[in-house]
């Protein structure tokens, strides 16, 4: 990764521009409603909408830029990993190959490297973007209404705890899944390469029983891993919608009682929905991390 530090630095700048455009654009909803929509100033509204459009366009171009750059850089990194891995294999003693099956070594080149590639494609940029959006959104929520933000903080804390607990429980099953997958690949490779020996010693039945045992172990580990990881997204999405519903109801009461103007409420509710995005991204990062 150190060979591409300037590429990652440029990605960080583009992510900052993208996240900043989204946060600033959402805050502009407040003056847009209060200063132009409510008074009926159509000319000012048109100019304000054009300004917001330019801001969001800059954010979209920055997003396109860092996505393309991140894909290119991650492919370069994975290419070097494969090259270094192959060079390292060439230097290992014969005793290592006697102690490890060919299928297990192939699993390192395919399954494990592919997992690293998936993590690199989105982890770096998504981590920076999620942190910036979450920090900026929470700051703007406190600026607009500190009392309502306590509701959002309560739900975000509960969701964060669930992500941590779920990841802790499912991590061990994903580790077991990778080990079981390597064991199955290694056994299949050995049996395929040694068909003549297997036929000579009439060992088909015993080998089939051994394969079924290893395959069942892989099935159980995969089922447990996917069961736990599959809970993350639906639970967090449900909590984010519930958070929005409670915040909208409380904000509506504030607006009706004169404690909040209409523009502030509109901007605030968009920020509440926006706060769910970095949480979902952290969920995706957790899924990538526990599956490695």
mmCIF file of N, CA and C in Angstrom, residues 15-105:
data_model
loop_
_atom_site.group_PDB
_atom_site.id
_atom_site.type_symbol
_atom_site.label_atom_id
_atom_site.label_comp_id
_atom_site.label_asym_id
_atom_site.label_seq_id
_atom_site.Cartn_x
_atom_site.Cartn_y
_atom_site.Cartn_z
ATOM 1 N N UNK A 15 -12.895 12.233 -1.608
ATOM 2 C CA UNK A 15 -13.938 11.800 -0.678
ATOM 3 C C UNK A 15 -14.392 12.964 0.193
ATOM 4 N N UNK A 16 -13.442 13.800 0.623
ATOM 5 C CA UNK A 16 -13.778 14.975 1.434
ATOM 6 C C UNK A 16 -14.678 15.921 0.645
ATOM 7 N N UNK A 17 -14.386 16.140 -0.628
ATOM 8 C CA UNK A 17 -15.219 17.009 -1.464
ATOM 9 C C UNK A 17 -16.616 16.416 -1.621
ATOM 10 N N UNK A 18 -16.682 15.116 -1.866
ATOM 11 C CA UNK A 18 -17.972 14.454 -2.052
ATOM 12 C C UNK A 18 -18.829 14.535 -0.796
ATOM 13 N N UNK A 19 -18.230 14.215 0.359
ATOM 14 C CA UNK A 19 -18.978 14.255 1.609
ATOM 15 C C UNK A 19 -19.377 15.686 1.968
ATOM 16 N N UNK A 20 -18.463 16.647 1.741
ATOM 17 C CA UNK A 20 -18.772 18.043 2.058
ATOM 18 C C UNK A 20 -19.906 18.594 1.217
ATOM 19 N N UNK A 21 -19.974 18.204 -0.048
ATOM 20 C CA UNK A 21 -21.058 18.664 -0.910
ATOM 21 C C UNK A 21 -22.402 18.168 -0.411
ATOM 22 N N UNK A 22 -22.442 16.913 0.021
ATOM 23 C CA UNK A 22 -23.699 16.369 0.528
ATOM 24 C C UNK A 22 -24.159 17.033 1.816
ATOM 25 N N UNK A 23 -23.221 17.284 2.728
ATOM 26 C CA UNK A 23 -23.571 17.893 4.018
ATOM 27 C C UNK A 23 -24.004 19.354 3.826
ATOM 28 N N UNK A 24 -23.234 20.118 3.046
ATOM 29 C CA UNK A 24 -23.576 21.527 2.825
ATOM 30 C C UNK A 24 -24.876 21.672 2.034
ATOM 31 N N UNK A 25 -25.060 20.797 1.051
ATOM 32 C CA UNK A 25 -26.278 20.867 0.259
ATOM 33 C C UNK A 25 -27.528 20.627 1.076
ATOM 34 N N UNK A 26 -27.426 19.711 2.033
ATOM 35 C CA UNK A 26 -28.581 19.443 2.893
ATOM 36 C C UNK A 26 -28.909 20.644 3.780
ATOM 37 N N UNK A 27 -27.898 21.332 4.280
ATOM 38 C CA UNK A 27 -28.161 22.494 5.138
ATOM 39 C C UNK A 27 -28.832 23.623 4.362
ATOM 40 N N UNK A 28 -28.565 23.721 3.061
ATOM 41 C CA UNK A 28 -29.159 24.781 2.249
ATOM 42 C C UNK A 28 -30.671 24.640 2.099
ATOM 43 N N UNK A 29 -31.204 23.468 2.478
ATOM 44 C CA UNK A 29 -32.661 23.295 2.428
ATOM 45 C C UNK A 29 -33.350 24.274 3.378
ATOM 46 N N UNK A 30 -32.712 24.543 4.507
ATOM 47 C CA UNK A 30 -33.320 25.451 5.489
ATOM 48 C C UNK A 30 -33.542 26.856 4.919
ATOM 49 N N UNK A 31 -32.520 27.566 4.415
ATOM 50 C CA UNK A 31 -32.796 28.889 3.830
ATOM 51 C C UNK A 31 -33.641 28.800 2.566
ATOM 52 N N UNK A 32 -33.553 27.694 1.858
ATOM 53 C CA UNK A 32 -34.356 27.537 0.647
ATOM 54 C C UNK A 32 -35.846 27.583 0.974
ATOM 55 N N UNK A 33 -36.224 26.889 2.045
ATOM 56 C CA UNK A 33 -37.640 26.846 2.440
ATOM 57 C C UNK A 33 -38.056 28.166 3.083
ATOM 58 N N UNK A 34 -37.254 28.631 4.051
ATOM 59 C CA UNK A 34 -37.642 29.813 4.817
ATOM 60 C C UNK A 34 -37.584 31.109 4.006
ATOM 61 N N UNK A 35 -36.582 31.237 3.132
ATOM 62 C CA UNK A 35 -36.357 32.511 2.440
ATOM 63 C C UNK A 35 -36.995 32.592 1.056
ATOM 64 N N UNK A 36 -37.299 31.438 0.461
ATOM 65 C CA UNK A 36 -37.803 31.475 -0.919
ATOM 66 C C UNK A 36 -39.152 30.773 -1.094
ATOM 67 N N UNK A 37 -39.304 29.564 -0.540
ATOM 68 C CA UNK A 37 -40.549 28.824 -0.753
ATOM 69 C C UNK A 37 -41.693 29.438 0.046
ATOM 70 N N UNK A 38 -41.480 29.674 1.345
ATOM 71 C CA UNK A 38 -42.551 30.236 2.179
ATOM 72 C C UNK A 38 -42.953 31.641 1.719
ATOM 73 N N UNK A 39 -41.994 32.569 1.432
ATOM 74 C CA UNK A 39 -42.407 33.894 0.938
ATOM 75 C C UNK A 39 -42.901 33.885 -0.508
ATOM 76 N N UNK A 40 -42.635 32.810 -1.256
ATOM 77 C CA UNK A 40 -43.062 32.742 -2.645
ATOM 78 C C UNK A 40 -42.124 33.445 -3.610
ATOM 79 N N UNK A 41 -40.850 33.541 -3.293
ATOM 80 C CA UNK A 41 -39.848 34.176 -4.143
ATOM 81 C C UNK A 41 -39.352 33.169 -5.180
ATOM 82 N N UNK A 42 -39.988 33.131 -6.357
ATOM 83 C CA UNK A 42 -39.685 32.119 -7.363
ATOM 84 C C UNK A 42 -38.320 32.359 -8.016
ATOM 85 N N UNK A 43 -37.965 33.622 -8.245
ATOM 86 C CA UNK A 43 -36.676 33.923 -8.865
ATOM 87 C C UNK A 43 -35.527 33.505 -7.956
ATOM 88 N N UNK A 44 -35.632 33.857 -6.688
ATOM 89 C CA UNK A 44 -34.606 33.452 -5.732
ATOM 90 C C UNK A 44 -34.552 31.946 -5.566
ATOM 91 N N UNK A 45 -35.726 31.302 -5.607
ATOM 92 C CA UNK A 45 -35.781 29.843 -5.493
ATOM 93 C C UNK A 45 -35.053 29.183 -6.653
ATOM 94 N N UNK A 46 -35.256 29.711 -7.867
ATOM 95 C CA UNK A 46 -34.609 29.137 -9.040
ATOM 96 C C UNK A 46 -33.084 29.250 -8.936
ATOM 97 N N UNK A 47 -32.598 30.423 -8.526
ATOM 98 C CA UNK A 47 -31.154 30.607 -8.378
ATOM 99 C C UNK A 47 -30.577 29.702 -7.292
ATOM 100 N N UNK A 48 -31.331 29.546 -6.189
ATOM 101 C CA UNK A 48 -30.860 28.693 -5.099
ATOM 102 C C UNK A 48 -30.798 27.230 -5.522
ATOM 103 N N UNK A 49 -31.804 26.792 -6.279
ATOM 104 C CA UNK A 49 -31.825 25.410 -6.761
ATOM 105 C C UNK A 49 -30.671 25.158 -7.723
ATOM 106 N N UNK A 50 -30.378 26.135 -8.589
ATOM 107 C CA UNK A 50 -29.247 25.999 -9.516
ATOM 108 C C UNK A 50 -27.934 25.901 -8.732
ATOM 109 N N UNK A 51 -27.791 26.730 -7.697
ATOM 110 C CA UNK A 51 -26.591 26.673 -6.866
ATOM 111 C C UNK A 51 -26.428 25.326 -6.180
ATOM 112 N N UNK A 52 -27.538 24.779 -5.652
ATOM 113 C CA UNK A 52 -27.487 23.459 -5.021
ATOM 114 C C UNK A 52 -27.152 22.383 -6.048
ATOM 115 N N UNK A 53 -27.686 22.550 -7.270
ATOM 116 C CA UNK A 53 -27.395 21.570 -8.319
ATOM 117 C C UNK A 53 -25.921 21.536 -8.675
ATOM 118 N N UNK A 54 -25.302 22.726 -8.752
ATOM 119 C CA UNK A 54 -23.868 22.795 -9.051
ATOM 120 C C UNK A 54 -23.062 22.137 -7.936
ATOM 121 N N UNK A 55 -23.477 22.370 -6.684
ATOM 122 C CA UNK A 55 -22.768 21.777 -5.556
ATOM 123 C C UNK A 55 -22.857 20.249 -5.576
ATOM 124 N N UNK A 56 -24.062 19.732 -5.816
ATOM 125 C CA UNK A 56 -24.234 18.278 -5.870
ATOM 126 C C UNK A 56 -23.512 17.684 -7.079
ATOM 127 N N UNK A 57 -23.438 18.427 -8.180
ATOM 128 C CA UNK A 57 -22.719 17.945 -9.355
ATOM 129 C C UNK A 57 -21.228 17.800 -9.049
ATOM 130 N N UNK A 58 -20.674 18.766 -8.331
ATOM 131 C CA UNK A 58 -19.265 18.663 -7.929
ATOM 132 C C UNK A 58 -19.041 17.439 -7.044
ATOM 133 N N UNK A 59 -19.984 17.197 -6.130
ATOM 134 C CA UNK A 59 -19.874 16.018 -5.282
ATOM 135 C C UNK A 59 -19.961 14.728 -6.076
ATOM 136 N N UNK A 60 -20.851 14.702 -7.082
ATOM 137 C CA UNK A 60 -20.993 13.496 -7.907
ATOM 138 C C UNK A 60 -19.731 13.239 -8.728
ATOM 139 N N UNK A 61 -19.133 14.306 -9.281
ATOM 140 C CA UNK A 61 -17.898 14.143 -10.047
ATOM 141 C C UNK A 61 -16.754 13.673 -9.156
ATOM 142 N N UNK A 62 -16.707 14.189 -7.916
ATOM 143 C CA UNK A 62 -15.678 13.736 -6.981
ATOM 144 C C UNK A 62 -15.881 12.259 -6.634
ATOM 145 N N UNK A 63 -17.136 11.848 -6.467
ATOM 146 C CA UNK A 63 -17.423 10.444 -6.182
ATOM 147 C C UNK A 63 -16.985 9.549 -7.334
ATOM 148 N N UNK A 64 -17.300 9.968 -8.562
ATOM 149 C CA UNK A 64 -16.871 9.212 -9.733
ATOM 150 C C UNK A 64 -15.352 9.118 -9.795
ATOM 151 N N UNK A 65 -14.679 10.228 -9.471
ATOM 152 C CA UNK A 65 -13.220 10.242 -9.536
ATOM 153 C C UNK A 65 -12.580 9.305 -8.536
ATOM 154 N N UNK A 66 -13.018 9.347 -7.267
ATOM 155 C CA UNK A 66 -12.354 8.490 -6.283
ATOM 156 C C UNK A 66 -12.731 7.020 -6.453
ATOM 157 N N UNK A 67 -13.916 6.741 -6.984
ATOM 158 C CA UNK A 67 -14.268 5.347 -7.252
ATOM 159 C C UNK A 67 -13.383 4.747 -8.340
ATOM 160 N N UNK A 68 -13.205 5.495 -9.435
ATOM 161 C CA UNK A 68 -12.352 5.013 -10.526
ATOM 162 C C UNK A 68 -10.905 4.857 -10.070
ATOM 163 N N UNK A 69 -10.423 5.846 -9.329
ATOM 164 C CA UNK A 69 -9.037 5.796 -8.853
ATOM 165 C C UNK A 69 -8.832 4.654 -7.867
ATOM 166 N N UNK A 70 -9.829 4.408 -7.015
ATOM 167 C CA UNK A 70 -9.707 3.355 -6.021
ATOM 168 C C UNK A 70 -9.701 1.982 -6.675
ATOM 169 N N UNK A 71 -10.526 1.801 -7.694
ATOM 170 C CA UNK A 71 -10.546 0.518 -8.401
ATOM 171 C C UNK A 71 -9.192 0.261 -9.066
ATOM 172 N N UNK A 72 -8.657 1.269 -9.741
ATOM 173 C CA UNK A 72 -7.369 1.119 -10.415
ATOM 174 C C UNK A 72 -6.262 0.798 -9.409
ATOM 175 N N UNK A 73 -6.237 1.528 -8.292
ATOM 176 C CA UNK A 73 -5.185 1.327 -7.302
ATOM 177 C C UNK A 73 -5.301 -0.044 -6.641
ATOM 178 N N UNK A 74 -6.514 -0.458 -6.305
ATOM 179 C CA UNK A 74 -6.701 -1.757 -5.657
ATOM 180 C C UNK A 74 -6.270 -2.906 -6.561
ATOM 181 N N UNK A 75 -6.527 -2.775 -7.867
ATOM 182 C CA UNK A 75 -6.091 -3.807 -8.799
ATOM 183 C C UNK A 75 -4.564 -3.876 -8.865
ATOM 184 N N UNK A 76 -3.902 -2.728 -8.814
ATOM 185 C CA UNK A 76 -2.440 -2.719 -8.801
ATOM 186 C C UNK A 76 -1.896 -3.385 -7.542
ATOM 187 N N UNK A 77 -2.526 -3.095 -6.408
ATOM 188 C CA UNK A 77 -2.068 -3.675 -5.145
ATOM 189 C C UNK A 77 -2.237 -5.190 -5.159
ATOM 190 N N UNK A 78 -3.397 -5.663 -5.606
ATOM 191 C CA UNK A 78 -3.657 -7.104 -5.633
ATOM 192 C C UNK A 78 -2.715 -7.798 -6.617
ATOM 193 N N UNK A 79 -2.388 -7.150 -7.718
ATOM 194 C CA UNK A 79 -1.433 -7.719 -8.664
ATOM 195 C C UNK A 79 -0.071 -7.929 -8.005
ATOM 196 N N UNK A 80 0.369 -6.952 -7.222
ATOM 197 C CA UNK A 80 1.644 -7.092 -6.518
ATOM 198 C C UNK A 80 1.577 -8.169 -5.443
ATOM 199 N N UNK A 81 0.416 -8.304 -4.785
ATOM 200 C CA UNK A 81 0.262 -9.350 -3.775
ATOM 201 C C UNK A 81 0.410 -10.732 -4.414
ATOM 202 N N UNK A 82 -0.245 -10.937 -5.555
ATOM 203 C CA UNK A 82 -0.129 -12.222 -6.248
ATOM 204 C C UNK A 82 1.320 -12.478 -6.697
ATOM 205 N N UNK A 83 1.964 -11.440 -7.188
ATOM 206 C CA UNK A 83 3.348 -11.585 -7.642
ATOM 207 C C UNK A 83 4.256 -11.956 -6.468
ATOM 208 N N UNK A 84 4.112 -11.245 -5.363
ATOM 209 C CA UNK A 84 4.945 -11.533 -4.191
ATOM 210 C C UNK A 84 4.638 -12.910 -3.619
ATOM 211 N N UNK A 85 3.378 -13.279 -3.644
ATOM 212 C CA UNK A 85 2.990 -14.588 -3.122
ATOM 213 C C UNK A 85 3.592 -15.714 -3.961
ATOM 214 N N UNK A 86 3.546 -15.557 -5.274
ATOM 215 C CA UNK A 86 4.119 -16.576 -6.154
ATOM 216 C C UNK A 86 5.631 -16.648 -5.977
ATOM 217 N N UNK A 87 6.279 -15.485 -5.862
ATOM 218 C CA UNK A 87 7.735 -15.472 -5.646
ATOM 219 C C UNK A 87 8.096 -16.134 -4.325
ATOM 220 N N UNK A 88 7.261 -15.938 -3.299
ATOM 221 C CA UNK A 88 7.519 -16.550 -2.000
ATOM 222 C C UNK A 88 7.343 -18.069 -2.068
ATOM 223 N N UNK A 89 6.336 -18.516 -2.802
ATOM 224 C CA UNK A 89 6.102 -19.954 -2.950
ATOM 225 C C UNK A 89 7.308 -20.629 -3.603
ATOM 226 N N UNK A 90 7.918 -19.936 -4.542
ATOM 227 C CA UNK A 90 9.057 -20.513 -5.247
ATOM 228 C C UNK A 90 10.252 -20.753 -4.327
ATOM 229 N N UNK A 91 10.333 -20.022 -3.233
ATOM 230 C CA UNK A 91 11.490 -20.117 -2.334
ATOM 231 C C UNK A 91 11.267 -21.077 -1.163
ATOM 232 N N UNK A 92 10.051 -21.590 -1.009
ATOM 233 C CA UNK A 92 9.754 -22.457 0.124
ATOM 234 C C UNK A 92 10.402 -23.833 -0.055
ATOM 235 N N UNK A 93 10.797 -24.484 1.037
ATOM 236 C CA UNK A 93 11.401 -25.832 0.938
ATOM 237 C C UNK A 93 10.348 -26.880 0.596
ATOM 238 N N UNK A 94 10.801 -28.028 0.147
ATOM 239 C CA UNK A 94 9.892 -29.113 -0.223
ATOM 240 C C UNK A 94 9.087 -29.601 0.969
ATOM 241 N N UNK A 95 9.644 -29.474 2.158
ATOM 242 C CA UNK A 95 8.924 -29.929 3.354
ATOM 243 C C UNK A 95 7.612 -29.161 3.535
ATOM 244 N N UNK A 96 7.583 -27.903 3.108
ATOM 245 C CA UNK A 96 6.357 -27.126 3.226
ATOM 246 C C UNK A 96 5.252 -27.707 2.352
ATOM 247 N N UNK A 97 5.598 -28.122 1.148
ATOM 248 C CA UNK A 97 4.601 -28.675 0.228
ATOM 249 C C UNK A 97 4.140 -30.064 0.658
ATOM 250 N N UNK A 98 4.987 -30.762 1.407
ATOM 251 C CA UNK A 98 4.569 -32.048 1.963
ATOM 252 C C UNK A 98 3.564 -31.859 3.095
ATOM 253 N N UNK A 99 3.673 -30.725 3.799
ATOM 254 C CA UNK A 99 2.794 -30.476 4.944
ATOM 255 C C UNK A 99 1.510 -29.749 4.568
ATOM 256 N N UNK A 100 1.435 -29.179 3.353
ATOM 257 C CA UNK A 100 0.253 -28.442 2.908
ATOM 258 C C UNK A 100 -0.193 -28.974 1.550
ATOM 259 N N UNK A 101 -1.505 -29.138 1.397
ATOM 260 C CA UNK A 101 -2.046 -29.666 0.143
ATOM 261 C C UNK A 101 -1.997 -28.600 -0.950
ATOM 262 N N UNK A 102 -2.011 -29.064 -2.188
ATOM 263 C CA UNK A 102 -2.020 -28.138 -3.318
ATOM 264 C C UNK A 102 -3.305 -27.304 -3.337
ATOM 265 N N UNK A 103 -4.411 -27.921 -2.971
ATOM 266 C CA UNK A 103 -5.673 -27.189 -2.949
ATOM 267 C C UNK A 103 -5.668 -26.057 -1.937
ATOM 268 N N UNK A 104 -5.020 -26.280 -0.790
ATOM 269 C CA UNK A 104 -4.921 -25.224 0.220
ATOM 270 C C UNK A 104 -4.106 -24.050 -0.302
ATOM 271 N N UNK A 105 -3.005 -24.350 -1.015
ATOM 272 C CA UNK A 105 -2.193 -23.279 -1.590
ATOM 273 C C UNK A 105 -2.956 -22.535 -2.677
#
